[in-house]
Amino acid sequence: MKKFNIRKVLDGLKEQASSSASSGQSGTQENNLMQETLQSENFQLCKTVRHGFPYQPSSMAHDPVQKILAIGTQSGALRLFGRPGVECYCQHESGAAVISLQFLINEGALVSALADDSVHLWNLRQKRPAILHSLKFNRERITFVHLPFQSKWLYIGTEKGNIHIVNVESFTLSGYVIMWNKAIELSSKAHPGPVVHISDNPMDEGKLIIGYESGIVVLWDLKSKKADYRYTYDEAIHSVAWHHEGKQFICSHSDGTLTIWNIKGQGKPFQTITPHGKQPKDGKKPEPCKPILKVEYKTTRLGDPFMILSGGLSYDTVGRRPCLTVMHGKSTAVLEMDYPIVDFLTLCETPYPNDFQEPYAVVVLLEKDLVVIDLAQNGYPIFENPYPLTIHESPVTCCEYYADCPVDLIPALYTVGSRQKRQGYSKKEWPISGGNWGLGTQSYPEIIITGHADGTVKFWDASAIMLQVLYKLKTAKVFEKSRNNKEEKQNTEIVDEDPFAIQIMAWCPESRILCVAGVSANLIIYRFSKQEITTEVVQLLEVRLQYEVNDMESPPEGGGGGDRGGGGDRDLPTPGTASPSPQTTGPPTHPSTSSNSSDGVRDNVACLKVRSTPLKQSPGYQVELVVQLVWVSGEPPQQITSLALNSSYGLIVFGNSNGLAVVDYLQKTVLLNLGTVELYGHNDPYQRQPRSPRKTRQPSGGNGLCDINEGSASEDRCKSPTSAKMSRKLSLPTELKPDLDHRDNSFSRSRSSSVTSIDKEAREAITSFHFCETFARKGDSTITPCLYVGTSLGTVLAMALNLPPAGEQRLLQPVIVLPSGTLGRLKGSILRMAFLDNTGTFLPPAFELWYEPNAVGADSEERDKARKRRPVSVSPSTSQELQESQYAVVCSEKQAKVIALPSQNCIFKHSITETSFVLRADVVQMNIGNCVACFCANGHIMTLSLPGLRPLLDVNYLPLTDMRIARTFCFTNLGQAMYLTSPTEIQRITYSQETCENLQEMLGELFTPVETPEAPNRGFFKGLFGGGATSLDREELFGETQAGKASRGLAQHIPGPQGLEGMKGAASGVVADLARARIALDERGQKLGELDERTAAMLASADSFGKHAHDMMLKCKDKKWYQF
């Protein structure tokens, strides 16, 4: 007996010590009941993959043999693209802009030059590319980089006009330097400017073309170390390109002209072209045009050459979009682009510069898009881009992430989405087709939903670390287009721009019902259908929600409590509601004083006007109901801050800083309309001050509805970002305006103990909801459908839902909502609620399975059967043997609690953060258990066990640098999470140890062993008389023996983290093994060759020795011994 008691004491001490921050109250008993399966070793945090368009691109390169594309950005990022689904992201540590990229063609390596004057060699023979070598220039600024095909010597041009040469194998500088003064000598009195171009003659590797910004071009002889020819033009040069025969080159200039030069004709250009200039009749120079930033000159074996250029438009084309010009023979095509052109590359059949190029496509890198043009078809159509680069088509305002969805969901969305595709694309396959897919072991479906500033909602297939757009929904079609009537706009709208922007989304994957909340205080409920329908009249509910402590004005149109209660239905008579003080208004009237005059009191006016004409709805998501909050007695509606739906109950609930409303979307009626003041009844714990009505238009909505774009004075009154879903103007993500310390002070005050004067002034907003089947009141013996409500002051309230029987009765009898008391209070806004059964298993909310809403005939009978079945969530045993049957998990900005039901005792409590606040919290299901996942504003990602709330993972991952991350960060099941890392890119991460271990296999291979095409045949006569390509022994010319050592202080060599061994392509996977085997074979062949050469030399030496010995013998044969 004594021994048993000691063990109990020790267990209690152990429990207390294991969670210093968490305090367990009567915890040992519950811990014995539930075995926690998740341990800290089940968690590890790592980035998985980055999707989307590279933000602020600055340079581009293409490997024509491997068929992969590299894009560098202004923040030092590298994005590599192969076939659709093969993508890779790397980052330079310095974060400096990437100014140039050069592939070592078919070698599995890439050279990058940065704006901080460093050059790096990347090894692409592994799944996660890494830097092998770096070289940092100290005295000179890098302006241009060129690596000839099949050469290991890299030319680097500088701002001073000099050219340095680097060995890419050892990343050491050669002593061979081309100095600017030697290159131009007396041809110019002034400095020629930075080097803007370097390339070798396609037919003679010993001749180098050097272009200087001022307009001077030099043909440099590498062997004799002097200039052969110099070409001078009085306009600045932007780029130079060779004809493949090496007898002509073309320059593009700052006045919009192209000059073609013969290499032996020094004086004047052979031809001058102004592609977009008006040619005067009197023979004078054409009018100057905008600079031609780049030109490429590509030849074809059978037809005319292609001249492709960017820029060069005439100055009188004001407002014209950026253009790419394709000149082919006598035809000139001007292709307009949506965004400014950053760079372009012509894709050719051969990697050899001395052969006919045979161009077949042009890759155009724009500021916000990547376009590939088919040169082989008439009209130059573009290829359909298979990469997920349209995330930012309209700025992303919110995201949701769902893992382990129903298996039939992605095919259904793909089927309806495939009908939305544009026509007129090239019929050829996407030309960037290198690399191999990874061997993904994760087979569960994943879906990402993005909401955008223009009101669109996009569904993405995110399974197996890939991303593909499935379906696009335009919610703005429900509303009338504004006629730019500024006076009317100022009267009714509560946002300055993007009135259709999506703010919050709620989705039930099983029933496929979608609900979106917009910034204009509106809700739209959608059902999924495979059939096209035409909706004659869009169903509309108008809801009056007002925060008011005392009635200051008489209620309109009779009926008590009109300021706070009620909902109006435009199209249907409203059934009896169960709100405490219902006020039902008829169709909203729009008197001229309220909607058109700024002096009149606006009342019952919605921010947006729902369309009155019939709406044709394609297969996919179709509008079921629109709910709008209206102006009340001159007060604008507050933006919606929280939203939840339940398909089994047929209910939508939403809340803001004024209160909450429950809507029955089956009966199209408002069930409950409750002001925040009325939440607690007579037991309100907070002293609320009467508030005078405001006559001015409210710039931002209430508590936490702070503008994330402007550092306005209202920011001080904001309470918390609460997942940043309360932001007002969501069009452009920007960085936090005051520093984080200031924002932390204003956001993270405790609401539970002392309430400051600012807290008294601020409103209590509704911040979260959760539908569940649980115990509505303390001590209940049976479970009922419930709605749990969380507020910004940390209160959790319960509401019981009295639902009619399923089937016909559900559509006729009213649903009754009964507030049933407070569950508890936490520090900070409530972010997430969930429920566990008595074994610690997650209890999902009840849901309805999807059925075809527009079915006819036999299908409609199936639909009716489906509607009569109300699915019920997994409910716990109601046996009285167990004291507690369920556990509520509640997480706020500051702490997490586990509360036993129906006793409502707090059994576990954990303080998540004292100095910061939680931005996003989710209760997630892992493979072997459940946990709470949190992302804090100080950058920490944490997981807590359930139900014990033990810290399992705490990683300082990412400091909150801007509100975009806060607004878009979300966790989902099976250890997945995501956020928008830039306005155009989604970053996916995992916190699962299992996924981290399998990640190497899931990632695609960029490098695949491919034979380099054969060099072009010189032909009999060229071989006989010369005239073919002449090679150069660069090793002898640039090596230390002849060129000497480079100046010591010029550049500093920095070995990469992998060292020299990285060159062997040490990576896992079949392709890397093949690469290693190939390297080993090459080395073995080389050694065998050397052995063969040594054997031949020894044989020759032995023959020589034998011959000498024989001659000696013949000479001495007849001599006597004394003659020696």
mmCIF file of N, CA, C and O in Angstrom, residues 187-223:
data_model
loop_
_atom_site.group_PDB
_atom_site.id
_atom_site.type_symbol
_atom_site.label_atom_id
_atom_site.label_comp_id
_atom_site.label_asym_id
_atom_site.label_seq_id
_atom_site.Cartn_x
_atom_site.Cartn_y
_atom_site.Cartn_z
ATOM 1 N N SER A 187 42.116 54.585 -80.138
ATOM 2 C CA SER A 187 40.877 54.747 -80.919
ATOM 3 C C SER A 187 39.890 55.677 -80.212
ATOM 4 O O SER A 187 38.985 56.200 -80.828
ATOM 5 N N SER A 188 40.048 55.874 -78.916
ATOM 6 C CA SER A 188 39.151 56.761 -78.186
ATOM 7 C C SER A 188 39.953 57.527 -77.143
ATOM 8 O O SER A 188 40.840 56.964 -76.503
ATOM 9 N N LYS A 189 39.617 58.798 -76.973
ATOM 10 C CA LYS A 189 40.327 59.608 -75.977
ATOM 11 C C LYS A 189 39.787 59.346 -74.568
ATOM 12 O O LYS A 189 40.486 59.547 -73.593
ATOM 13 N N ALA A 190 38.509 58.937 -74.489
ATOM 14 C CA ALA A 190 37.860 58.757 -73.180
ATOM 15 C C ALA A 190 37.782 57.271 -72.839
ATOM 16 O O ALA A 190 38.001 56.400 -73.671
ATOM 17 N N HIS A 191 37.436 57.006 -71.584
ATOM 18 C CA HIS A 191 37.227 55.628 -71.134
ATOM 19 C C HIS A 191 36.027 55.045 -71.878
ATOM 20 O O HIS A 191 34.996 55.705 -72.005
ATOM 21 N N PRO A 192 36.105 53.807 -72.356
ATOM 22 C CA PRO A 192 35.017 53.257 -73.176
ATOM 23 C C PRO A 192 33.788 52.837 -72.382
ATOM 24 O O PRO A 192 32.773 52.477 -72.969
ATOM 25 N N GLY A 193 33.882 52.855 -71.057
ATOM 26 C CA GLY A 193 32.732 52.454 -70.243
ATOM 27 C C GLY A 193 32.806 50.979 -69.871
ATOM 28 O O GLY A 193 33.744 50.273 -70.227
ATOM 29 N N PRO A 194 31.807 50.500 -69.125
ATOM 30 C CA PRO A 194 31.810 49.097 -68.699
ATOM 31 C C PRO A 194 31.709 48.133 -69.878
ATOM 32 O O PRO A 194 31.231 48.502 -70.956
ATOM 33 N N VAL A 195 32.154 46.902 -69.636
ATOM 34 C CA VAL A 195 31.989 45.846 -70.636
ATOM 35 C C VAL A 195 30.532 45.403 -70.629
ATOM 36 O O VAL A 195 29.995 45.020 -69.590
ATOM 37 N N VAL A 196 29.869 45.468 -71.809
ATOM 38 C CA VAL A 196 28.465 45.051 -71.894
ATOM 39 C C VAL A 196 28.314 43.753 -72.672
ATOM 40 O O VAL A 196 27.242 43.148 -72.668
ATOM 41 N N HIS A 197 29.396 43.302 -73.325
ATOM 42 C CA HIS A 197 29.290 42.039 -74.069
ATOM 43 C C HIS A 197 30.668 41.411 -74.249
ATOM 44 O O HIS A 197 31.658 42.108 -74.489
ATOM 45 N N ILE A 198 30.703 40.071 -74.140
ATOM 46 C CA ILE A 198 31.889 39.277 -74.486
ATOM 47 C C ILE A 198 31.391 38.016 -75.186
ATOM 48 O O ILE A 198 30.453 37.375 -74.697
ATOM 49 N N SER A 199 31.975 37.673 -76.319
ATOM 50 C CA SER A 199 31.702 36.366 -76.937
ATOM 51 C C SER A 199 32.812 36.055 -77.924
ATOM 52 O O SER A 199 33.407 36.953 -78.518
ATOM 53 N N ASP A 200 33.083 34.757 -78.104
ATOM 54 C CA ASP A 200 34.134 34.380 -79.049
ATOM 55 C C ASP A 200 33.520 34.147 -80.424
ATOM 56 O O ASP A 200 32.346 33.816 -80.564
ATOM 57 N N ASN A 201 34.355 34.336 -81.447
ATOM 58 C CA ASN A 201 33.930 34.130 -82.834
ATOM 59 C C ASN A 201 33.532 32.662 -82.996
ATOM 60 O O ASN A 201 34.295 31.765 -82.644
ATOM 61 N N PRO A 202 32.309 32.387 -83.517
ATOM 62 C CA PRO A 202 31.876 30.986 -83.644
ATOM 63 C C PRO A 202 32.838 30.121 -84.449
ATOM 64 O O PRO A 202 32.925 28.914 -84.213
ATOM 65 N N MET A 203 33.547 30.738 -85.389
ATOM 66 C CA MET A 203 34.446 29.970 -86.248
ATOM 67 C C MET A 203 35.904 30.031 -85.797
ATOM 68 O O MET A 203 36.746 29.332 -86.357
ATOM 69 N N ASP A 204 36.213 30.880 -84.837
ATOM 70 C CA ASP A 204 37.610 31.014 -84.400
ATOM 71 C C ASP A 204 37.636 31.340 -82.912
ATOM 72 O O ASP A 204 37.386 32.477 -82.509
ATOM 73 N N GLU A 205 37.917 30.330 -82.092
ATOM 74 C CA GLU A 205 37.909 30.523 -80.645
ATOM 75 C C GLU A 205 38.993 31.483 -80.175
ATOM 76 O O GLU A 205 38.948 31.972 -79.045
ATOM 77 N N GLY A 206 39.951 31.746 -81.025
ATOM 78 C CA GLY A 206 41.045 32.646 -80.658
ATOM 79 C C GLY A 206 40.693 34.112 -80.796
ATOM 80 O O GLY A 206 41.477 34.981 -80.411
ATOM 81 N N LYS A 207 39.512 34.425 -81.372
ATOM 82 C CA LYS A 207 39.086 35.825 -81.551
ATOM 83 C C LYS A 207 37.905 36.109 -80.630
ATOM 84 O O LYS A 207 36.933 35.365 -80.592
ATOM 85 N N LEU A 208 38.010 37.214 -79.911
ATOM 86 C CA LEU A 208 36.998 37.558 -78.911
ATOM 87 C C LEU A 208 36.413 38.927 -79.239
ATOM 88 O O LEU A 208 37.155 39.880 -79.480
ATOM 89 N N ILE A 209 35.087 39.005 -79.274
ATOM 90 C CA ILE A 209 34.416 40.306 -79.450
ATOM 91 C C ILE A 209 34.152 40.894 -78.062
ATOM 92 O O ILE A 209 33.612 40.216 -77.191
ATOM 93 N N ILE A 210 34.572 42.160 -77.876
ATOM 94 C CA ILE A 210 34.325 42.859 -76.616
ATOM 95 C C ILE A 210 33.514 44.117 -76.934
ATOM 96 O O ILE A 210 33.957 44.953 -77.734
ATOM 97 N N GLY A 211 32.339 44.235 -76.335
ATOM 98 C CA GLY A 211 31.500 45.421 -76.526
ATOM 99 C C GLY A 211 31.564 46.325 -75.316
ATOM 100 O O GLY A 211 31.373 45.856 -74.188
ATOM 101 N N TYR A 212 31.870 47.596 -75.546
ATOM 102 C CA TYR A 212 31.898 48.581 -74.454
ATOM 103 C C TYR A 212 30.662 49.473 -74.553
ATOM 104 O O TYR A 212 30.170 49.753 -75.654
ATOM 105 N N GLU A 213 30.201 49.949 -73.402
ATOM 106 C CA GLU A 213 28.939 50.685 -73.344
ATOM 107 C C GLU A 213 28.935 51.929 -74.239
ATOM 108 O O GLU A 213 27.919 52.281 -74.832
ATOM 109 N N SER A 214 30.075 52.579 -74.368
ATOM 110 C CA SER A 214 30.127 53.853 -75.102
ATOM 111 C C SER A 214 29.870 53.701 -76.595
ATOM 112 O O SER A 214 29.592 54.686 -77.284
ATOM 113 N N GLY A 215 29.971 52.477 -77.126
ATOM 114 C CA GLY A 215 29.741 52.278 -78.567
ATOM 115 C C GLY A 215 30.932 51.670 -79.283
ATOM 116 O O GLY A 215 30.878 51.458 -80.497
ATOM 117 N N ILE A 216 32.019 51.373 -78.545
ATOM 118 C CA ILE A 216 33.215 50.780 -79.163
ATOM 119 C C ILE A 216 33.131 49.253 -79.054
ATOM 120 O O ILE A 216 32.785 48.720 -77.997
ATOM 121 N N VAL A 217 33.433 48.582 -80.178
ATOM 122 C CA VAL A 217 33.526 47.123 -80.196
ATOM 123 C C VAL A 217 34.936 46.754 -80.635
ATOM 124 O O VAL A 217 35.476 47.335 -81.586
ATOM 125 N N VAL A 218 35.544 45.795 -79.933
ATOM 126 C CA VAL A 218 36.924 45.389 -80.224
ATOM 127 C C VAL A 218 36.941 43.901 -80.552
ATOM 128 O O VAL A 218 36.315 43.099 -79.848
ATOM 129 N N LEU A 219 37.639 43.536 -81.643
ATOM 130 C CA LEU A 219 37.890 42.127 -81.955
ATOM 131 C C LEU A 219 39.300 41.812 -81.462
ATOM 132 O O LEU A 219 40.287 42.278 -82.031
ATOM 133 N N TRP A 220 39.382 41.027 -80.404
ATOM 134 C CA TRP A 220 40.647 40.794 -79.705
ATOM 135 C C TRP A 220 41.218 39.434 -80.105
ATOM 136 O O TRP A 220 40.515 38.428 -80.109
ATOM 137 N N ASP A 221 42.516 39.442 -80.431
ATOM 138 C CA ASP A 221 43.216 38.192 -80.740
ATOM 139 C C ASP A 221 43.860 37.679 -79.449
ATOM 140 O O ASP A 221 44.758 38.304 -78.902
ATOM 141 N N LEU A 222 43.361 36.529 -78.960
ATOM 142 C CA LEU A 222 43.828 36.016 -77.665
ATOM 143 C C LEU A 222 45.294 35.597 -77.707
ATOM 144 O O LEU A 222 46.023 35.759 -76.727
ATOM 145 N N LYS A 223 45.742 35.037 -78.853
ATOM 146 C CA LYS A 223 47.119 34.540 -78.925
ATOM 147 C C LYS A 223 48.125 35.685 -78.971
ATOM 148 O O LYS A 223 49.110 35.708 -78.236
#
